[in-house]
PDB file of C-alpha atoms in Angstrom:
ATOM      1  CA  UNK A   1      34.948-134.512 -87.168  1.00 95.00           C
ATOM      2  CA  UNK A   2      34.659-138.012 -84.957  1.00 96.00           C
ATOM      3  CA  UNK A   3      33.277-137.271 -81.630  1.00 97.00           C
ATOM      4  CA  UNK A   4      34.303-139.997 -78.860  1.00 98.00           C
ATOM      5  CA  UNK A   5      32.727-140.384 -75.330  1.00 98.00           C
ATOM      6  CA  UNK A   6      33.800-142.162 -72.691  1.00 96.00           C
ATOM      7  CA  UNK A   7      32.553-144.153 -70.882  1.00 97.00           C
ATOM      8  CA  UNK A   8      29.882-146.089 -73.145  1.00 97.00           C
ATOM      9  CA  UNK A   9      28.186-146.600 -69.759  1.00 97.00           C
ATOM     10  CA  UNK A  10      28.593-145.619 -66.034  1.00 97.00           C
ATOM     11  CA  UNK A  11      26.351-146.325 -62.710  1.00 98.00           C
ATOM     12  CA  UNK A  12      26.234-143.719 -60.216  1.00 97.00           C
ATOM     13  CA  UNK A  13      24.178-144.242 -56.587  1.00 97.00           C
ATOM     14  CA  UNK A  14      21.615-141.257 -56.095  1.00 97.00           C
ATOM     15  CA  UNK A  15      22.832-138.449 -55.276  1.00 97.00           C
ATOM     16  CA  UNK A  16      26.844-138.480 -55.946  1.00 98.00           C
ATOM     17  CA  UNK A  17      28.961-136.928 -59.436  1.00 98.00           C
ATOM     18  CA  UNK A  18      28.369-138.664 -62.713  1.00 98.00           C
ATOM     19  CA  UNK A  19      31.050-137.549 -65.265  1.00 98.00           C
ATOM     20  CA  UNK A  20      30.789-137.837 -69.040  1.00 98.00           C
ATOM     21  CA  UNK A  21      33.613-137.010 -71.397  1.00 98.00           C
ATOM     22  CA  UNK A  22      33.830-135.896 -75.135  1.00 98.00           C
ATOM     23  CA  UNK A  23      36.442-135.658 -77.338  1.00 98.00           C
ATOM     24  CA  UNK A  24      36.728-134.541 -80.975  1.00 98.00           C
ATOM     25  CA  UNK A  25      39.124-135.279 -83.684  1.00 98.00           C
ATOM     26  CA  UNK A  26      39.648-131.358 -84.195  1.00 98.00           C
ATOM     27  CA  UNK A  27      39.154-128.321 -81.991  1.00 98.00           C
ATOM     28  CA  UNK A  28      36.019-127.370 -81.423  1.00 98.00           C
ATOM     29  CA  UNK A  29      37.078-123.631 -80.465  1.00 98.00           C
ATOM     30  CA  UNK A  30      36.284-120.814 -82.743  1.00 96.00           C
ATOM     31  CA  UNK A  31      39.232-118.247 -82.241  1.00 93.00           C
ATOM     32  CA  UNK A  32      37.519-115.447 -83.643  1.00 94.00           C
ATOM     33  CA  UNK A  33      34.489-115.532 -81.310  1.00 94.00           C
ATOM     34  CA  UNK A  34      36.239-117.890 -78.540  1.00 95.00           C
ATOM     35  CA  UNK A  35      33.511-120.118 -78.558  1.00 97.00           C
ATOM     36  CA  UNK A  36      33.122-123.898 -78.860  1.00 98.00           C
ATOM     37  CA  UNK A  37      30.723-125.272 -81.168  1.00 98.00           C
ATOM     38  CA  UNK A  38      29.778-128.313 -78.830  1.00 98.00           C
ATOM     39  CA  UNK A  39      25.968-129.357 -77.428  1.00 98.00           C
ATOM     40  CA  UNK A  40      24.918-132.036 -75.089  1.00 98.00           C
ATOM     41  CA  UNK A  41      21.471-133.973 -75.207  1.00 98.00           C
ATOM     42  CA  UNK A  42      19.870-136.116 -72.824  1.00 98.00           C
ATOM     43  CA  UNK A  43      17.653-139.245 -74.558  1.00 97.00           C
ATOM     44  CA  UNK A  44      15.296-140.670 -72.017  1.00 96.00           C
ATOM     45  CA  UNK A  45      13.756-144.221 -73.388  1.00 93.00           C
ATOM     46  CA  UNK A  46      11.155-143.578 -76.161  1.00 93.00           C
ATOM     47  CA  UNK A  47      11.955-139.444 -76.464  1.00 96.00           C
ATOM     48  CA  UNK A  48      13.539-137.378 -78.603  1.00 97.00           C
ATOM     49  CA  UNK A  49      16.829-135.988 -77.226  1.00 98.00           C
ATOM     50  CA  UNK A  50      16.526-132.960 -75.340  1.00 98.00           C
ATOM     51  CA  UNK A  51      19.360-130.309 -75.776  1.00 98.00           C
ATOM     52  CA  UNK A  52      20.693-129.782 -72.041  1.00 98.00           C
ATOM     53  CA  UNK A  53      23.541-127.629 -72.966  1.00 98.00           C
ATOM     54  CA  UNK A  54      25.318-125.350 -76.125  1.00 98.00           C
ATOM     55  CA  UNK A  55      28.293-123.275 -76.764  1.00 98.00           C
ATOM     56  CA  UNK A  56      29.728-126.098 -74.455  1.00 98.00           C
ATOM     57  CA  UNK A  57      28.831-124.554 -71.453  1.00 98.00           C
ATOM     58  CA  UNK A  58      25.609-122.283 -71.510  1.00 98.00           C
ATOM     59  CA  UNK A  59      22.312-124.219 -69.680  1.00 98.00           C
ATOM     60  CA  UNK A  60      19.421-124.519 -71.910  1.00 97.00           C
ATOM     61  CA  UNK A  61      16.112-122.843 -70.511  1.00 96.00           C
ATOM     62  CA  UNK A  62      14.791-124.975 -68.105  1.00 96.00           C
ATOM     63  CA  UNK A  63      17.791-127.561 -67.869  1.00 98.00           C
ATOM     64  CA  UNK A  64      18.496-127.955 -63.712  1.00 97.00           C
ATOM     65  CA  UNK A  65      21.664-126.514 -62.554  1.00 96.00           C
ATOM     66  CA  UNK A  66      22.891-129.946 -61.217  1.00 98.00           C
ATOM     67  CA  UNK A  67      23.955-130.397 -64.973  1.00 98.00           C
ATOM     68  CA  UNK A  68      27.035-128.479 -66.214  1.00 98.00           C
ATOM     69  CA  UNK A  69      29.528-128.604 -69.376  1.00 98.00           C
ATOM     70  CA  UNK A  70      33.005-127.455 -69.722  1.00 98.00           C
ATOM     71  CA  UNK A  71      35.979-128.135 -71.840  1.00 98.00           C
ATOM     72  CA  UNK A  72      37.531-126.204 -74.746  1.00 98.00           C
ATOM     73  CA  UNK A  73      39.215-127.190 -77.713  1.00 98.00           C
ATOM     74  CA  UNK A  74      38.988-130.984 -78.279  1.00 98.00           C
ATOM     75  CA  UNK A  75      37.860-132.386 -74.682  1.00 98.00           C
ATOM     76  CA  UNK A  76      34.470-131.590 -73.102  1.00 98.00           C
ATOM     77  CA  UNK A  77      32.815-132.441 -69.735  1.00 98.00           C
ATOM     78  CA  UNK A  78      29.044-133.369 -68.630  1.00 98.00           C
ATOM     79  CA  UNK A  79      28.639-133.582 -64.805  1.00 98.00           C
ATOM     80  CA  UNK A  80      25.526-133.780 -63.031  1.00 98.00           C
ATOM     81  CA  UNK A  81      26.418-132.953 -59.766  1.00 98.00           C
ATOM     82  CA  UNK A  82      23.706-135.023 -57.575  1.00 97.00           C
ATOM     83  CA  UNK A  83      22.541-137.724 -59.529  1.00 98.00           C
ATOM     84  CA  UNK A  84      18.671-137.931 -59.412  1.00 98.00           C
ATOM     85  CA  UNK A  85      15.994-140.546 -60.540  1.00 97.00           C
ATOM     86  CA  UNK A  86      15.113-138.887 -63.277  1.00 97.00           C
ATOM     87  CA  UNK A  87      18.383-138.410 -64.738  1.00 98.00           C
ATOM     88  CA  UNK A  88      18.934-142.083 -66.136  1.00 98.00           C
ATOM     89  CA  UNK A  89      19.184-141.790 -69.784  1.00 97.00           C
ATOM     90  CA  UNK A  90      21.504-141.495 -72.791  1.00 97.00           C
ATOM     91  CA  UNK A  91      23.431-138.577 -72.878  1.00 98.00           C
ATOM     92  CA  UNK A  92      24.867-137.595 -76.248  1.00 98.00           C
ATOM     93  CA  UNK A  93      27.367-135.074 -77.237  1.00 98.00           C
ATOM     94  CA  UNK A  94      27.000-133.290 -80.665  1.00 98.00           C
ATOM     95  CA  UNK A  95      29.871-130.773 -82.589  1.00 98.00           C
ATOM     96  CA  UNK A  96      28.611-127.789 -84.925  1.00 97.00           C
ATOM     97  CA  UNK A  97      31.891-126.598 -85.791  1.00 97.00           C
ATOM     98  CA  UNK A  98      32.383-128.526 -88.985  1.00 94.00           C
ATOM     99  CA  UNK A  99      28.726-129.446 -90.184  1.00 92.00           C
ATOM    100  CA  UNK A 100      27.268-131.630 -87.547  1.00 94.00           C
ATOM    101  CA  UNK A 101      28.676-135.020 -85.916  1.00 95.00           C
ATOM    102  CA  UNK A 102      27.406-136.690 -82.468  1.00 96.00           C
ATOM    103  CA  UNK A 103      29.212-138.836 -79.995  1.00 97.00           C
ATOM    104  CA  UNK A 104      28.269-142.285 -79.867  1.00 96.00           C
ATOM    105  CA  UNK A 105      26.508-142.037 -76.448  1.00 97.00           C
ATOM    106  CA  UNK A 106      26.604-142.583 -72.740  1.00 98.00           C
ATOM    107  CA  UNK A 107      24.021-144.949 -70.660  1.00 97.00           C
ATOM    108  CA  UNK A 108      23.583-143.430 -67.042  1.00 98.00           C
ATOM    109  CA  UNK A 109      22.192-146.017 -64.682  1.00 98.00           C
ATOM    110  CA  UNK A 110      21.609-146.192 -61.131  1.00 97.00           C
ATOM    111  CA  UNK A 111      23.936-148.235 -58.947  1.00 95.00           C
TER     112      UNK A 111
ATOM    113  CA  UNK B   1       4.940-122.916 -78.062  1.00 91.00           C
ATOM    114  CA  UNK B   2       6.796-124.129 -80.990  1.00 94.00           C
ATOM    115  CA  UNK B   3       6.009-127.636 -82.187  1.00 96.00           C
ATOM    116  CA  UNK B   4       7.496-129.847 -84.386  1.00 97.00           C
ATOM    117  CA  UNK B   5       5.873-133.079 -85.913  1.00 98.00           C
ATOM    118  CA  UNK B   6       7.156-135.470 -88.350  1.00 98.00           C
ATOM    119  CA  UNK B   7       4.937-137.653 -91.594  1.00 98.00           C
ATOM    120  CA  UNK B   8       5.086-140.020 -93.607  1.00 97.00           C
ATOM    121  CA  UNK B   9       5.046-143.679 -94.276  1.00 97.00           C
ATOM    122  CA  UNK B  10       6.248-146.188 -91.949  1.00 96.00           C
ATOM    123  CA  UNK B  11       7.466-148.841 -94.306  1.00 98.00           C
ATOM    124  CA  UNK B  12       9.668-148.342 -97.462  1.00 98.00           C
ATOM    125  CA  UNK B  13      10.708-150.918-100.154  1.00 98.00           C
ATOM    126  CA  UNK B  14      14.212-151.633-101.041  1.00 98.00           C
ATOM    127  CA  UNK B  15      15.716-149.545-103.953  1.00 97.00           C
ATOM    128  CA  UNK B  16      12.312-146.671-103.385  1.00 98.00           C
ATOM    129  CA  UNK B  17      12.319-143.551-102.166  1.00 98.00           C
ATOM    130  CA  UNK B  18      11.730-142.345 -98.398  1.00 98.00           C
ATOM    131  CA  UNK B  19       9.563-139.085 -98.115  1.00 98.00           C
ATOM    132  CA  UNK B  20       9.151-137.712 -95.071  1.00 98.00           C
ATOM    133  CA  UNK B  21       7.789-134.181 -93.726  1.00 98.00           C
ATOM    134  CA  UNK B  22       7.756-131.955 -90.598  1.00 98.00           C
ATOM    135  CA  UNK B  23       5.328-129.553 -89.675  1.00 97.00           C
ATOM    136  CA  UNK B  24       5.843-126.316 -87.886  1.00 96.00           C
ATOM    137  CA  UNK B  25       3.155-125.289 -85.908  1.00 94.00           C
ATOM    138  CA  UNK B  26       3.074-122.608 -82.739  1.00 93.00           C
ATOM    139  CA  UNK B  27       5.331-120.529 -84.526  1.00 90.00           C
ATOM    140  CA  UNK B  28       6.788-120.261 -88.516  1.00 87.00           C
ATOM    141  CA  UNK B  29       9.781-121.198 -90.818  1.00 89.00           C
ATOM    142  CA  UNK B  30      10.669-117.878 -91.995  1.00 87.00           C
ATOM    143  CA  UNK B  31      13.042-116.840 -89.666  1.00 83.00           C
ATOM    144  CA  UNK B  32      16.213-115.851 -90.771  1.00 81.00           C
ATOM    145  CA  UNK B  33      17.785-117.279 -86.793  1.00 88.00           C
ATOM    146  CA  UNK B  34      17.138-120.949 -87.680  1.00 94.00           C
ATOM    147  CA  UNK B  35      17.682-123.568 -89.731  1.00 95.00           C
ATOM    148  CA  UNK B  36      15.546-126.861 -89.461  1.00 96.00           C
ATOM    149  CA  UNK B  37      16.985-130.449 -89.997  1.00 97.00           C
ATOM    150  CA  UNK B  38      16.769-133.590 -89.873  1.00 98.00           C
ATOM    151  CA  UNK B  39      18.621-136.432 -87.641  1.00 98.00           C
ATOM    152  CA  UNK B  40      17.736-140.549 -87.712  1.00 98.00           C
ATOM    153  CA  UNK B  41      18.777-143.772 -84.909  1.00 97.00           C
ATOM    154  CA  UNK B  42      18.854-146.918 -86.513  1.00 96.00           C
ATOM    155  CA  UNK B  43      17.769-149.121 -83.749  1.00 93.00           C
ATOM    156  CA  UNK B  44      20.501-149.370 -81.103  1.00 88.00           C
ATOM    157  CA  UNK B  45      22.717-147.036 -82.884  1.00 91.00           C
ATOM    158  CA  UNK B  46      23.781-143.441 -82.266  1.00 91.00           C
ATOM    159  CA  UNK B  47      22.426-140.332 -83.388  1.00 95.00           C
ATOM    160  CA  UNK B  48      23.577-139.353 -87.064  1.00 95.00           C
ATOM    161  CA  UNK B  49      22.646-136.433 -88.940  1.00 96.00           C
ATOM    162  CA  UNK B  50      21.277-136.300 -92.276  1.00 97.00           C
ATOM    163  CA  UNK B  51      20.423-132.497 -93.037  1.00 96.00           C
ATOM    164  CA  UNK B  52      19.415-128.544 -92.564  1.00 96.00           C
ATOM    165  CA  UNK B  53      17.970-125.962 -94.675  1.00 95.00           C
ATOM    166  CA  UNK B  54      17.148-122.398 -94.539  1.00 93.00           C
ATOM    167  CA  UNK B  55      13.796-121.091 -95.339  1.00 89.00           C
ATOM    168  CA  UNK B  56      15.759-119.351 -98.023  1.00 88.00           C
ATOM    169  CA  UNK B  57      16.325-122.962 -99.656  1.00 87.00           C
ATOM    170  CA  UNK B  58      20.338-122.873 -98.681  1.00 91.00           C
ATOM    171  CA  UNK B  59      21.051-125.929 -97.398  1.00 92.00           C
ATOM    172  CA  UNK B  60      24.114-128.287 -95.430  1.00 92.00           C
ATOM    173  CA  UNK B  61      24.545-132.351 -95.372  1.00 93.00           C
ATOM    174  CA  UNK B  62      25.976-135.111 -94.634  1.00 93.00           C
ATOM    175  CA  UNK B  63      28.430-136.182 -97.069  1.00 91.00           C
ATOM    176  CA  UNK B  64      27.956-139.682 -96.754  1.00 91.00           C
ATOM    177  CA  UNK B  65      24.281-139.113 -97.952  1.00 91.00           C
ATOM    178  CA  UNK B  66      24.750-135.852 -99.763  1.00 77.00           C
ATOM    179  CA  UNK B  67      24.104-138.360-103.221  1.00 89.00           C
ATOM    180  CA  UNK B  68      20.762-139.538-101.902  1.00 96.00           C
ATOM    181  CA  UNK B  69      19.210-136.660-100.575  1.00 96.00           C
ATOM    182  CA  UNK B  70      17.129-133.831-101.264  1.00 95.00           C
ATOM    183  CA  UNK B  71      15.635-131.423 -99.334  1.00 96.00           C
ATOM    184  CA  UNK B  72      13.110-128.885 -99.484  1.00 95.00           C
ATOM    185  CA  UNK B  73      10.782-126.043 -97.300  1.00 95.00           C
ATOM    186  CA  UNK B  74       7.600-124.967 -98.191  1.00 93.00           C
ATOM    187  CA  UNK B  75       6.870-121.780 -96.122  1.00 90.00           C
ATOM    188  CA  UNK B  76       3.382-120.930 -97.556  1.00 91.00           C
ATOM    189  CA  UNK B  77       2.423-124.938 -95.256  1.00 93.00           C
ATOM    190  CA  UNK B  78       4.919-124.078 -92.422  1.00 93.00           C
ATOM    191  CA  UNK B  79       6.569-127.728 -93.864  1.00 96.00           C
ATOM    192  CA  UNK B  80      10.267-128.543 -94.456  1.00 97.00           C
ATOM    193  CA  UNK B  81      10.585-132.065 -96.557  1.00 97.00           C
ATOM    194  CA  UNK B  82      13.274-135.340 -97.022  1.00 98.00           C
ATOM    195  CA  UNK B  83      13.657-137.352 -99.499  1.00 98.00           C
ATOM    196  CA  UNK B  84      16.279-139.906 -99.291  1.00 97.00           C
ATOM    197  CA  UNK B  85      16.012-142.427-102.270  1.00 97.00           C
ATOM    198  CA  UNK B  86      17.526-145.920-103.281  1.00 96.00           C
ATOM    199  CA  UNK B  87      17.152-147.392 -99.644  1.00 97.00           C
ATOM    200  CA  UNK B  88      18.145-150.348 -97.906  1.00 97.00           C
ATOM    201  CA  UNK B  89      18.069-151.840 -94.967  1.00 97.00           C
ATOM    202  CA  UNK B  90      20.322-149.712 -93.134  1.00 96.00           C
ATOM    203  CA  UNK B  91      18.387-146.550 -93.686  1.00 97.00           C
ATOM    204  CA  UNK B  92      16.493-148.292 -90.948  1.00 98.00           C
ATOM    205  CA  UNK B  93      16.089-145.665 -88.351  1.00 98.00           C
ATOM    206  CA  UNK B  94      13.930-143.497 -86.109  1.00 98.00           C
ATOM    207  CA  UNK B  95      13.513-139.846 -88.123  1.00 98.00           C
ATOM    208  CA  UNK B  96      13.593-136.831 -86.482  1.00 98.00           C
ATOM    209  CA  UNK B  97      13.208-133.219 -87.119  1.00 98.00           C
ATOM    210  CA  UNK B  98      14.238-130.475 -85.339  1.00 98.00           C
ATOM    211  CA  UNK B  99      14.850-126.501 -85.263  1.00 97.00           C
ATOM    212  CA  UNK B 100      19.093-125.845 -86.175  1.00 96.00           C
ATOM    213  CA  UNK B 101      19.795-122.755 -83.937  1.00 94.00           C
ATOM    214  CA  UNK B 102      23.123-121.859 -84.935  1.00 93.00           C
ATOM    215  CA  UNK B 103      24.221-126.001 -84.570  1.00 94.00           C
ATOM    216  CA  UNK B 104      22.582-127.129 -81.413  1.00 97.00           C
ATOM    217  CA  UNK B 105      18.937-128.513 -81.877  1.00 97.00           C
ATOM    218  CA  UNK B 106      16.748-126.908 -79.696  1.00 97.00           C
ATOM    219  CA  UNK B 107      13.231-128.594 -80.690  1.00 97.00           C
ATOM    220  CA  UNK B 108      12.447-132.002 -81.696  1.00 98.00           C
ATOM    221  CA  UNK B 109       9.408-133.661 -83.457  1.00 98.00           C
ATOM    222  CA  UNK B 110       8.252-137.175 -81.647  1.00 98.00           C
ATOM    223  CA  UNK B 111      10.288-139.182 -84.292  1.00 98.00           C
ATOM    224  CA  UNK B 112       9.066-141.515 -86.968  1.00 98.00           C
ATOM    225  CA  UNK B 113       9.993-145.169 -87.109  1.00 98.00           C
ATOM    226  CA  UNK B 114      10.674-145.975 -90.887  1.00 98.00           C
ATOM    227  CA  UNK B 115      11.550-149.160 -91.959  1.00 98.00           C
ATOM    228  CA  UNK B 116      12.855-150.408 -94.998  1.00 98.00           C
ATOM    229  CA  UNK B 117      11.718-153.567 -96.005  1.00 97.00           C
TER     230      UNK B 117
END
């Protein structure tokens, strides 16, 4: 399964909507359990990725509530609601329906 | 707290084999909920996945390095292992390990920067 996001990059001023898209080559949905096997990380510079969401939607422990997922099937959302400082990074998206397969990345800057 | 924390060398030949380890600690392997895998960055590149197993020894990878790769757990040192042999250059990357619940990977080790050369 190829996972695409889009943008590659995107500057946002403090405090306003930054928007990152994913979108697989197959559905992500499991029919039997309606879930979809999609994850988000966030990469700061010189860390690990950090998993921010799962099941496409459901908040990690911890994770703020300014970041949410949603999508179903083949196209998936991240939004951070109110940009902060903090949130510049790389922001990857990652399927576990078929094996595992990530998205190539997203760079969120500050305009 | 459950830590991860990845070994080995640092610099590989061409054609050798890269051996790598992670170590549990703050918790164990033997739990039937996880699996624990590995995941490199060659420099500037995205995130690709290389591997999980199961304390049990089943295992899942990816089929472009399914030929090159082994993988093994040893529960009695908390440890899970890689071994990814006949390198080149582009096996270049930043390893990581990190806990498999049900896909999503919940805990990662610092990394290791391995580079063949």
């Amino acid at each position: 399964i190829v996972m695409t996001q889009s943008p590659d990059s995107l500057a946002v001023s403090l405090g306003e909507r930054a928007t990152i898209n994913c979108k697989s080559s197959q559905s992500l949905l499991y029919n039997s359990n309606n879930k979809n096997y999609l994850a988000w990380y966030q990469q700061k510079a010189g860390q690990p990725p950090k998993l921010l969401i799962y099941w496409a939607s459901t908040r990690e422990s911890g994770v703020p509530d300014r970041f949410s997922g949603s999508g179903s099937g083949t196209d998936f959302t991240l939004t951070i609601s109110s940009l902060q400082a903090e949130d510049v990074a790389l922001y990857y998206c990652q399927q576990y329906y078929n094996s595992r397969t990530f998205g190539q990345g997203t760079k969120v800057e500050i305009k | 707290q459950l830590q991860l924390q990845e070994s080995g060398p640092g610099l590989v030949k061409p054609s050798e084999t890269l051996s790598l380890s992670c170590t549990v600690s703050g918790g164990s392997l033997n739990s039937s909920s996880f699996y624990w895998g590995w995941i490199r960055q060659p420099p500037g590149r995205r995130l690709e996945w290389i591997g999980v197993i199961h304390y049990g020894g089943s295992t899942d990878h990816n089929p472009s390095l399914k030929s090159r790769i082994t993988m093994s757990v040893d529960t009695s040192k908390d440890q899970f292992s890689l071994k990814l042999n006949s390198v080149t250059a582009a096996d270049t990357a930043i390893y990581y390990c990190a806990r498999d619940d049900s896909g999503a990977f919940d805990i990662w080790g610092q990394g290791i920067m391995v580079t063949v050369s």
